[in-house]
């Protein structure tokens, strides 16, 4: 039965192709001058006029909090929203490893150009050169800014900042604060934000979830939010709207994202006209703690900095069930060191993850269900001493011991890949403006800088670059035309958005079916992981699309959400998010299906080298896939943005 | 294993609440404590009963969102966050009492969910270094002795979960406040605002309705990040210095 | 609380030193009592220094009690009322000392005791064991009564517990708690002060009760 559906679902019936698009904001000319030139040519707003201009910022992670603090300080009237009970809790806080910056403090050959080059190459030539170069330029200022705020980066005995190396690069350019870099950077941004809240330039709304974007007269002019305590539906208006709402990894149900991370803000914007770019680019992080049972609610990542000193291996034979400590060297397969002698355990994340999957698929995996590989510190402890290992990784080891009940100083850790970061997101131009005028998107929520694969310690860099330095220098170009005509709830666009939110909530509460929200979410997650995870194939993706559509239909007829809308109702919150994940999941599969090549985090079984490495098809796919929403039941429309490489030669990545 | 939970149920901020018992059979020892509550909520929902509201987000011990009092102890028997507590810490047949953080400045919103926004207001009153974006000197301009940087870091690891308040016999948030005062006060960048910071933050702490610190030490004993009790004494030194000589 | 508490501790130590003069005999004790009134003469009048001490002490006591009441009311409110957690399983806390539970009730016991103590040995309103003109004799007369010794014993245990937490807390509040090592030192100091004062004050009544001094 489902076979006939698959057969009838040829590519044309799934999507339509629209006009190509282009980023019109990045200047031409030498790449190192482009950011200067853009800042110079962008229209400015006189400080006295800024207080007449209002900005809505949704999300208070690194990209949102830093933008709110900076724009508030600049004098704009900022209103900020987060679903958490405090802006300090956004999921940027969980980033562990570090933040890259081209400071070259180590004198090891690093430079802005090298960071640019590494990022473009690491992204498998699917990101924009102009954006990435700017990111590398700005990276230097981020570290200065954070240190000035009191972020306690790791230091050496001389009092200067310490650095470490990270996967995919051969220089030490990563600044870190033990294994809690994200926490310290976010607290820095949060404190700057709280300072502006106290100064009255930023109005903060915690426990408020954005449920709809208001687009009036062709411009993004506001949001509809739900007060998650009282359940009240509120509308807020401004001259410009910024989404800094993070990634959509929770479409997989199990991921390293926080429980509340969701796609609703960006998906609602997508439905209102913002193009969604490269949704299939998801990053599977190689060093996570394996799943222990079907009750599992989330996966825990351990910083891949562990790969600096830990060695990854599985038994040579899948039959070998001995205690890992008793397996002699000769019966161990250090498969990354064997296959990639130049980079060894420090190959980029996508390669490390897929290699782990491959050895597990061969039946050589370890631990429950055979879904795990060893990450062994025995050599490092012998070489550096236990104290030194503890100083570097102590908190990660403690975390592992806490979760698994095993002591990683004694037995090798078990790790397995998990969904961690999504490179795709709303399409933005060089100014970070989406395809809706007045809607800006920053941080993980946009698609712009990481291409098909993000390098370690680059997410924090991008979030802060966008929020502290990029957006505050581009948003003025748009706001210079403001303030725009005042609108309120009586505007048809606002009334429509408010009604849509209310009727959707009423619908979710009125179904009173038989299945819980989580059971749907788990099932969706399984589909996504099986068919749109580490390895994708045409057959699998087609199957996934069909199953997602069926599951979505079942959801809307059989979901069980108790309680009312006008109260704190966590099941209702989740139901709204899962409903959007269905639609996103389908688009991800369509994007993955249409991109018939392997690139970075997107690995198509049909497109690999003889050695099983990812094989790009630059002739056909050297473009950004930006999807336009064409109504419920409509087919998504693909707009291609060609990617042109003037500085970095496109070649097959090699980490051998 | 099979356990019983006694949970504080309260429909809304102004509603009365009470402890309600639920049997939770078939608990896996590898489940986290919150996953046990997830499982219970799934069962309650399919039975048509209102699931238990509780806060959690990252579930890896860093965001500070989760936190309940288990058997009278904030975050339960291990010195970690509630999300990092696993059922292997309990035994078959146990009865677990689960209650929200209790303190006047932390009103209950529903069941186990409380409002901790008072913490944000304490930070807003001075828990920052005024460094407008773009004004920073090079990161290596001001070296920081490693010992100071490490101590500052120890204090900076505070996740703002509120366990210190929930555990404090006098409902004081002094450990939370002191952690920030210590973090910023130990760094050279934090010196210009050091005196104003401690005075303003302590004043806000008191205005929000937190109790006074009587140095009993329950806060540090339940702090999932191990913020040491001596940070409070450091705050006291800074406060005395600021009150005696405010302008030097 | 910290400063007023430390003033009172200073007073208690001096007071204890005077008490122990009992062991030097009646003459020494009575001379000491007299000398207290002549300190600072002739700049101060007879009894002047004692009055200065008494005023300082009175201010400290009032400040201490006032702070205690203010804090108590604030804390009771802050913790969300008297019945805080329904669970009875951790009523003793995680690590707190027994002494930290006794501060408020102990404080009330101490106040009642001090009133009685003043009525007895300062103002001679009550004279268990019989009145006498010599301070030494008054002390000896009193502590030959077993129940009075019991009352003093209970009160001094309350003072000891009060000091066990109070000394530590006062020094911490004043910023002396700088490290884990300092914490150990301060706790040891608190024990030493608490035990010294409790034992030091109890030596006299017990010695009298058991006839070592008469």
Short mmCIF file of C-alpha atoms in Angstrom, two decimals, chain A residues 167-585:
data_model
loop_
_atom_site.label_atom_id
_atom_site.label_comp_id
_atom_site.label_asym_id
_atom_site.label_seq_id
_atom_site.Cartn_x
_atom_site.Cartn_y
_atom_site.Cartn_z
CA UNK A 167 38.79 18.77 15.47
CA UNK A 168 39.38 19.63 11.82
CA UNK A 169 42.25 22.09 12.30
CA UNK A 170 45.98 21.95 12.93
CA UNK A 171 46.45 25.14 14.96
CA UNK A 172 45.56 25.95 18.57
CA UNK A 173 43.04 28.74 18.29
CA UNK A 174 40.32 27.63 20.66
CA UNK A 175 39.76 29.69 23.80
CA UNK A 176 38.00 27.83 26.57
CA UNK A 177 36.74 27.98 30.11
CA UNK A 178 37.24 24.43 31.36
CA UNK A 179 34.44 22.39 29.80
CA UNK A 180 31.91 25.16 30.32
CA UNK A 181 32.81 27.73 27.71
CA UNK A 182 29.25 28.20 26.51
CA UNK A 183 28.07 28.79 30.03
CA UNK A 184 30.67 31.44 30.70
CA UNK A 185 30.11 33.23 27.41
CA UNK A 186 26.36 33.16 27.85
CA UNK A 187 26.58 34.43 31.41
CA UNK A 188 28.73 37.27 30.07
CA UNK A 189 26.11 38.16 27.47
CA UNK A 190 23.33 37.66 30.01
CA UNK A 191 24.97 40.05 32.43
CA UNK A 192 25.36 42.64 29.70
CA UNK A 193 21.68 42.10 28.91
CA UNK A 194 20.63 42.44 32.55
CA UNK A 195 22.60 45.66 32.72
CA UNK A 196 20.51 47.03 29.86
CA UNK A 197 17.31 45.76 31.45
CA UNK A 198 18.20 47.70 34.58
CA UNK A 199 18.99 50.72 32.44
CA UNK A 200 15.55 50.46 30.86
CA UNK A 201 16.70 50.05 27.28
CA UNK A 202 15.63 46.39 27.11
CA UNK A 203 12.29 45.01 28.26
CA UNK A 204 12.60 41.33 29.04
CA UNK A 205 9.73 38.84 28.77
CA UNK A 206 10.64 35.45 30.18
CA UNK A 207 8.42 32.38 29.90
CA UNK A 208 7.01 33.79 26.67
CA UNK A 209 7.00 31.67 23.55
CA UNK A 210 6.73 33.17 20.10
CA UNK A 211 3.95 31.45 18.16
CA UNK A 212 3.51 33.67 15.13
CA UNK A 213 5.23 36.39 13.15
CA UNK A 214 3.27 39.46 12.12
CA UNK A 215 4.09 40.59 8.61
CA UNK A 216 2.25 43.79 7.77
CA UNK A 217 2.47 45.59 4.46
CA UNK A 218 5.44 43.51 3.41
CA UNK A 219 7.48 44.08 6.55
CA UNK A 220 8.05 41.98 9.67
CA UNK A 221 6.43 44.17 12.30
CA UNK A 222 5.80 42.04 15.33
CA UNK A 223 5.21 38.73 17.01
CA UNK A 224 2.39 36.91 18.70
CA UNK A 225 3.55 35.27 21.91
CA UNK A 226 1.98 33.14 24.58
CA UNK A 227 2.60 33.95 28.22
CA UNK A 228 3.45 30.44 29.37
CA UNK A 229 2.29 31.10 32.94
CA UNK A 230 -1.08 32.75 32.37
CA UNK A 231 -1.65 31.36 28.88
CA UNK A 232 -2.51 34.83 27.64
CA UNK A 233 -1.94 35.46 23.92
CA UNK A 234 -0.16 38.78 23.44
CA UNK A 235 0.87 40.74 20.39
CA UNK A 236 4.00 42.90 20.34
CA UNK A 237 4.97 45.34 17.60
CA UNK A 238 8.25 46.91 16.56
CA UNK A 239 10.07 48.34 13.58
CA UNK A 240 12.16 45.24 13.14
CA UNK A 241 12.11 41.64 14.36
CA UNK A 242 15.17 39.53 15.11
CA UNK A 243 14.95 35.78 15.53
CA UNK A 244 17.74 34.23 17.55
CA UNK A 245 15.92 31.07 18.43
CA UNK A 246 18.54 28.43 17.82
CA UNK A 247 18.48 25.18 15.91
CA UNK A 248 15.97 22.45 15.23
CA UNK A 249 17.86 19.33 16.31
CA UNK A 250 14.95 18.27 18.49
CA UNK A 251 13.10 17.17 15.37
CA UNK A 252 15.04 13.94 16.07
CA UNK A 253 13.48 13.78 19.56
CA UNK A 254 16.77 12.56 20.99
CA UNK A 255 19.48 15.14 20.56
CA UNK A 256 21.88 17.10 22.66
CA UNK A 257 19.52 20.07 22.54
CA UNK A 258 17.61 21.18 25.61
CA UNK A 259 14.10 19.81 26.11
CA UNK A 260 12.54 23.09 25.09
CA UNK A 261 14.57 23.79 21.94
CA UNK A 262 12.20 24.02 19.01
CA UNK A 263 11.73 25.27 15.49
CA UNK A 264 8.45 27.09 16.03
CA UNK A 265 9.70 30.66 15.79
CA UNK A 266 11.65 30.10 12.58
CA UNK A 267 9.06 27.74 11.16
CA UNK A 268 6.26 30.25 11.71
CA UNK A 269 8.42 32.85 10.00
CA UNK A 270 9.01 30.39 7.17
CA UNK A 271 5.28 29.95 6.74
CA UNK A 272 5.00 33.73 6.55
CA UNK A 273 7.47 33.94 3.70
CA UNK A 274 11.00 33.53 5.05
CA UNK A 275 12.98 31.04 3.00
CA UNK A 276 14.36 28.06 4.89
CA UNK A 277 17.86 27.20 3.68
CA UNK A 278 19.60 23.82 3.65
CA UNK A 279 17.35 22.16 6.25
CA UNK A 280 18.99 18.78 5.62
CA UNK A 281 22.38 19.92 6.96
CA UNK A 282 22.46 18.52 10.45
CA UNK A 283 25.51 17.83 12.48
CA UNK A 284 25.85 14.57 14.28
CA UNK A 285 28.31 14.98 17.12
CA UNK A 286 30.69 12.07 17.52
CA UNK A 287 31.29 12.13 21.27
CA UNK A 288 28.01 11.68 23.11
CA UNK A 289 27.04 9.31 25.86
CA UNK A 290 25.18 6.34 24.30
CA UNK A 291 21.45 5.76 24.79
CA UNK A 292 20.66 3.56 27.78
CA UNK A 293 16.94 2.84 27.34
CA UNK A 294 13.70 3.78 25.59
CA UNK A 295 12.75 6.16 28.41
CA UNK A 296 15.70 8.34 27.39
CA UNK A 297 14.67 11.99 27.10
CA UNK A 298 17.83 13.52 25.74
CA UNK A 299 21.42 12.79 24.89
CA UNK A 300 24.40 14.27 26.58
CA UNK A 301 27.33 15.49 24.65
CA UNK A 302 30.84 15.47 25.91
CA UNK A 303 33.14 18.04 24.42
CA UNK A 304 35.02 16.75 21.45
CA UNK A 305 38.09 18.27 23.04
CA UNK A 306 38.20 14.80 24.57
CA UNK A 307 39.46 13.65 21.19
CA UNK A 308 42.66 15.65 21.75
CA UNK A 309 43.91 13.10 24.23
CA UNK A 310 41.48 10.20 24.08
CA UNK A 311 41.92 7.42 21.54
CA UNK A 312 38.93 5.93 19.80
CA UNK A 313 38.77 2.21 19.15
CA UNK A 314 36.62 -0.89 18.87
CA UNK A 315 37.63 -4.53 19.15
CA UNK A 316 38.98 -5.89 15.87
CA UNK A 317 36.44 -8.66 16.09
CA UNK A 318 32.77 -8.16 16.83
CA UNK A 319 32.86 -11.43 18.77
CA UNK A 320 35.27 -9.96 21.31
CA UNK A 321 33.18 -9.34 24.43
CA UNK A 322 36.06 -9.08 26.89
CA UNK A 323 36.38 -6.26 29.40
CA UNK A 324 38.02 -3.49 27.33
CA UNK A 325 40.97 -3.33 29.70
CA UNK A 326 41.75 -6.95 28.96
CA UNK A 327 41.77 -6.56 25.21
CA UNK A 328 45.40 -6.36 24.07
CA UNK A 329 46.59 -3.73 21.60
CA UNK A 330 46.78 -6.33 18.86
CA UNK A 331 43.04 -6.99 19.10
CA UNK A 332 42.05 -3.32 19.04
CA UNK A 333 41.20 -1.30 15.97
CA UNK A 334 42.00 2.39 16.38
CA UNK A 335 40.00 2.94 13.23
CA UNK A 336 40.35 6.74 12.93
CA UNK A 337 44.11 6.65 13.42
CA UNK A 338 44.29 3.82 10.91
CA UNK A 339 42.16 5.42 8.20
CA UNK A 340 43.19 9.06 8.69
CA UNK A 341 46.84 9.07 9.76
CA UNK A 342 47.29 12.86 9.36
CA UNK A 343 44.39 13.88 11.58
CA UNK A 344 43.79 10.67 13.48
CA UNK A 345 41.24 11.14 16.24
CA UNK A 346 40.88 14.83 15.29
CA UNK A 347 39.08 14.37 11.97
CA UNK A 348 36.02 16.62 11.50
CA UNK A 349 32.82 15.69 13.25
CA UNK A 350 30.96 14.26 10.30
CA UNK A 351 33.78 11.83 9.51
CA UNK A 352 34.22 10.80 13.13
CA UNK A 353 30.48 10.20 13.49
CA UNK A 354 30.02 8.23 10.31
CA UNK A 355 33.08 6.11 11.05
CA UNK A 356 31.56 5.20 14.42
CA UNK A 357 28.29 4.29 12.73
CA UNK A 358 30.15 2.17 10.20
CA UNK A 359 32.07 0.12 12.76
CA UNK A 360 28.84 -0.39 14.72
CA UNK A 361 27.03 -1.43 11.55
CA UNK A 362 29.82 -3.97 11.06
CA UNK A 363 28.81 -5.44 14.40
CA UNK A 364 31.87 -4.21 16.27
CA UNK A 365 30.06 -1.71 18.46
CA UNK A 366 30.33 -1.98 22.25
CA UNK A 367 27.93 -1.55 25.14
CA UNK A 368 24.14 -2.02 25.24
CA UNK A 369 22.74 -2.73 21.77
CA UNK A 370 26.20 -2.52 20.23
CA UNK A 371 25.75 1.22 19.71
CA UNK A 372 28.98 2.60 21.07
CA UNK A 373 32.74 2.83 20.59
CA UNK A 374 35.49 3.23 23.18
CA UNK A 375 37.14 6.53 23.94
CA UNK A 376 40.17 5.54 25.88
CA UNK A 377 42.33 7.75 28.12
CA UNK A 378 44.67 5.05 29.40
CA UNK A 379 47.53 6.30 27.19
CA UNK A 380 46.90 9.93 28.09
CA UNK A 381 46.86 9.15 31.81
CA UNK A 382 50.12 7.27 31.45
CA UNK A 383 51.72 10.03 29.36
CA UNK A 384 50.41 13.15 31.17
CA UNK A 385 49.55 11.78 34.58
CA UNK A 386 46.12 11.49 36.08
CA UNK A 387 46.22 14.97 37.63
CA UNK A 388 46.89 16.61 34.32
CA UNK A 389 44.09 14.71 32.62
CA UNK A 390 41.80 15.61 35.50
CA UNK A 391 42.70 19.29 35.22
CA UNK A 392 41.81 19.29 31.54
CA UNK A 393 38.78 17.06 31.45
CA UNK A 394 37.76 16.54 35.07
CA UNK A 395 34.28 17.96 34.75
CA UNK A 396 33.58 15.89 31.63
CA UNK A 397 34.76 12.74 33.36
CA UNK A 398 32.57 13.56 36.34
CA UNK A 399 29.61 14.10 34.05
CA UNK A 400 30.19 10.76 32.37
CA UNK A 401 30.52 9.00 35.70
CA UNK A 402 27.37 10.68 36.99
CA UNK A 403 25.29 9.56 34.03
CA UNK A 404 26.65 6.08 33.43
CA UNK A 405 27.79 5.08 36.89
CA UNK A 406 31.18 4.06 35.42
CA UNK A 407 34.58 5.52 36.25
CA UNK A 408 36.29 6.78 33.07
CA UNK A 409 39.68 7.00 34.78
CA UNK A 410 39.53 3.22 35.14
CA UNK A 411 37.60 1.94 32.11
CA UNK A 412 37.35 3.49 28.64
CA UNK A 413 34.32 5.68 28.07
CA UNK A 414 31.69 4.55 25.61
CA UNK A 415 30.56 7.13 23.09
CA UNK A 416 28.14 7.27 20.20
CA UNK A 417 27.14 10.03 17.78
CA UNK A 418 24.10 12.17 18.46
CA UNK A 419 22.31 15.03 16.73
CA UNK A 420 23.89 18.16 17.97
CA UNK A 421 23.66 21.18 15.70
CA UNK A 422 21.77 22.20 12.62
CA UNK A 423 23.67 24.14 9.98
CA UNK A 424 20.48 24.84 8.07
CA UNK A 425 18.15 27.62 9.08
CA UNK A 426 16.37 30.63 7.75
CA UNK A 427 18.03 32.06 4.68
CA UNK A 428 19.68 35.42 5.28
CA UNK A 429 21.74 37.80 3.23
CA UNK A 430 25.09 39.28 4.22
CA UNK A 431 23.21 41.69 6.50
CA UNK A 432 21.53 38.72 8.24
CA UNK A 433 18.19 39.83 6.84
CA UNK A 434 15.83 37.08 5.75
CA UNK A 435 13.70 37.10 2.65
CA UNK A 436 11.07 39.03 4.64
CA UNK A 437 12.09 42.70 4.90
CA UNK A 438 12.63 43.63 8.53
CA UNK A 439 13.12 40.06 9.71
CA UNK A 440 16.69 39.39 10.79
CA UNK A 441 17.96 36.00 11.88
CA UNK A 442 21.10 35.39 13.94
CA UNK A 443 23.07 32.50 15.38
CA UNK A 444 22.13 28.87 14.80
CA UNK A 445 18.68 29.97 13.61
CA UNK A 446 20.15 31.23 10.33
CA UNK A 447 21.98 29.13 7.81
CA UNK A 448 24.80 31.37 6.88
CA UNK A 449 28.31 30.50 7.96
CA UNK A 450 28.94 26.81 8.43
CA UNK A 451 28.01 25.35 5.08
CA UNK A 452 27.30 21.64 5.25
CA UNK A 453 29.32 21.01 8.40
CA UNK A 454 30.34 23.16 11.33
CA UNK A 455 33.79 22.98 12.85
CA UNK A 456 34.13 22.54 16.58
CA UNK A 457 34.14 25.74 18.65
CA UNK A 458 32.63 27.72 15.79
CA UNK A 459 29.02 27.88 16.99
CA UNK A 460 29.85 30.13 19.92
CA UNK A 461 31.97 32.24 17.60
CA UNK A 462 29.14 32.69 15.11
CA UNK A 463 26.46 33.38 17.71
CA UNK A 464 28.49 36.13 19.33
CA UNK A 465 29.77 37.48 16.03
CA UNK A 466 26.21 37.90 14.81
CA UNK A 467 24.91 39.41 18.03
CA UNK A 468 27.74 41.68 19.13
CA UNK A 469 29.25 42.79 15.87
CA UNK A 470 27.38 41.93 12.69
CA UNK A 471 23.73 42.66 13.36
CA UNK A 472 24.38 45.94 15.23
CA UNK A 473 26.23 47.16 12.14
CA UNK A 474 23.71 46.05 9.53
CA UNK A 475 20.30 46.48 11.13
CA UNK A 476 20.78 50.25 11.03
CA UNK A 477 20.72 50.11 7.24
CA UNK A 478 17.12 48.92 7.47
CA UNK A 479 16.08 50.98 10.47
CA UNK A 480 17.31 54.20 8.88
CA UNK A 481 14.07 54.20 6.88
CA UNK A 482 12.02 53.94 10.09
CA UNK A 483 10.18 54.43 12.29
CA UNK A 484 7.46 52.82 10.25
CA UNK A 485 3.80 53.56 10.52
CA UNK A 486 2.46 52.47 13.89
CA UNK A 487 0.24 49.41 13.83
CA UNK A 488 -1.78 47.56 16.46
CA UNK A 489 -4.09 44.58 16.86
CA UNK A 490 -6.59 46.14 14.49
CA UNK A 491 -4.27 45.74 11.54
CA UNK A 492 -5.59 42.83 9.45
CA UNK A 493 -2.21 41.09 9.52
CA UNK A 494 -2.05 41.27 13.31
CA UNK A 495 -5.63 40.16 13.76
CA UNK A 496 -5.05 37.24 11.41
CA UNK A 497 -1.92 36.17 13.29
CA UNK A 498 -3.59 36.36 16.67
CA UNK A 499 -6.60 34.41 15.44
CA UNK A 500 -4.37 31.78 13.89
CA UNK A 501 -2.55 31.24 17.19
CA UNK A 502 -5.76 31.02 19.18
CA UNK A 503 -7.49 28.64 16.83
CA UNK A 504 -4.46 26.40 16.68
CA UNK A 505 -4.35 26.17 20.47
CA UNK A 506 -8.08 25.50 20.57
CA UNK A 507 -7.65 22.78 17.99
CA UNK A 508 -4.82 21.08 19.92
CA UNK A 509 -6.87 21.13 23.11
CA UNK A 510 -10.07 19.94 21.50
CA UNK A 511 -8.77 16.77 19.85
CA UNK A 512 -8.54 14.79 23.12
CA UNK A 513 -7.32 11.71 21.29
CA UNK A 514 -5.52 8.71 22.70
CA UNK A 515 -1.79 9.34 22.18
CA UNK A 516 0.49 11.65 24.14
CA UNK A 517 2.51 14.38 22.47
CA UNK A 518 5.76 12.67 23.44
CA UNK A 519 4.76 9.41 21.81
CA UNK A 520 4.31 11.24 18.51
CA UNK A 521 7.54 13.12 18.97
CA UNK A 522 9.46 9.91 19.67
CA UNK A 523 8.03 8.25 16.60
CA UNK A 524 8.90 11.23 14.44
CA UNK A 525 12.39 11.17 15.92
CA UNK A 526 12.85 7.53 15.00
CA UNK A 527 11.82 8.20 11.42
CA UNK A 528 14.20 11.13 11.16
CA UNK A 529 17.11 9.25 12.76
CA UNK A 530 16.61 6.15 10.65
CA UNK A 531 16.15 7.86 7.30
CA UNK A 532 17.47 11.40 7.62
CA UNK A 533 20.29 10.81 10.10
CA UNK A 534 23.91 9.98 9.48
CA UNK A 535 23.25 8.29 6.16
CA UNK A 536 20.39 9.06 3.77
CA UNK A 537 19.19 7.28 0.68
CA UNK A 538 16.54 8.03 -1.86
CA UNK A 539 14.49 5.03 -0.88
CA UNK A 540 14.69 5.82 2.81
CA UNK A 541 13.88 9.48 2.36
CA UNK A 542 10.82 8.72 0.28
CA UNK A 543 9.66 6.28 2.89
CA UNK A 544 10.27 8.90 5.59
CA UNK A 545 8.24 11.55 3.76
CA UNK A 546 5.29 9.22 3.47
CA UNK A 547 5.48 8.15 7.08
CA UNK A 548 5.82 11.69 8.35
CA UNK A 549 2.72 12.73 6.43
CA UNK A 550 0.80 9.80 7.87
CA UNK A 551 2.02 10.49 11.37
CA UNK A 552 1.19 14.16 11.07
CA UNK A 553 -2.35 13.32 10.03
CA UNK A 554 -2.65 10.95 12.96
CA UNK A 555 -1.32 13.63 15.29
CA UNK A 556 -3.98 16.11 14.25
CA UNK A 557 -6.71 13.57 14.83
CA UNK A 558 -5.52 11.60 17.83
CA UNK A 559 -3.21 13.68 20.01
CA UNK A 560 -4.11 13.95 23.68
CA UNK A 561 -3.44 17.31 25.30
CA UNK A 562 -5.08 17.75 28.69
CA UNK A 563 -5.73 20.98 30.56
CA UNK A 564 -6.62 24.41 29.26
CA UNK A 565 -4.97 27.14 27.26
CA UNK A 566 -5.20 29.78 29.97
CA UNK A 567 -2.84 28.11 32.42
CA UNK A 568 0.69 26.81 32.66
CA UNK A 569 0.33 23.80 30.36
CA UNK A 570 3.56 22.07 29.39
CA UNK A 571 1.88 19.43 27.23
CA UNK A 572 0.26 22.19 25.18
CA UNK A 573 3.64 23.89 24.71
CA UNK A 574 5.15 20.65 23.48
CA UNK A 575 2.22 19.88 21.22
CA UNK A 576 2.65 23.14 19.32
CA UNK A 577 6.36 22.49 18.87
CA UNK A 578 5.89 18.91 17.71
CA UNK A 579 3.25 20.02 15.21
CA UNK A 580 5.85 22.29 13.62
CA UNK A 581 8.51 19.59 13.74
CA UNK A 582 6.35 17.42 11.49
CA UNK A 583 6.33 20.08 8.80
CA UNK A 584 10.01 20.80 9.20
CA UNK A 585 10.89 17.09 9.19
#
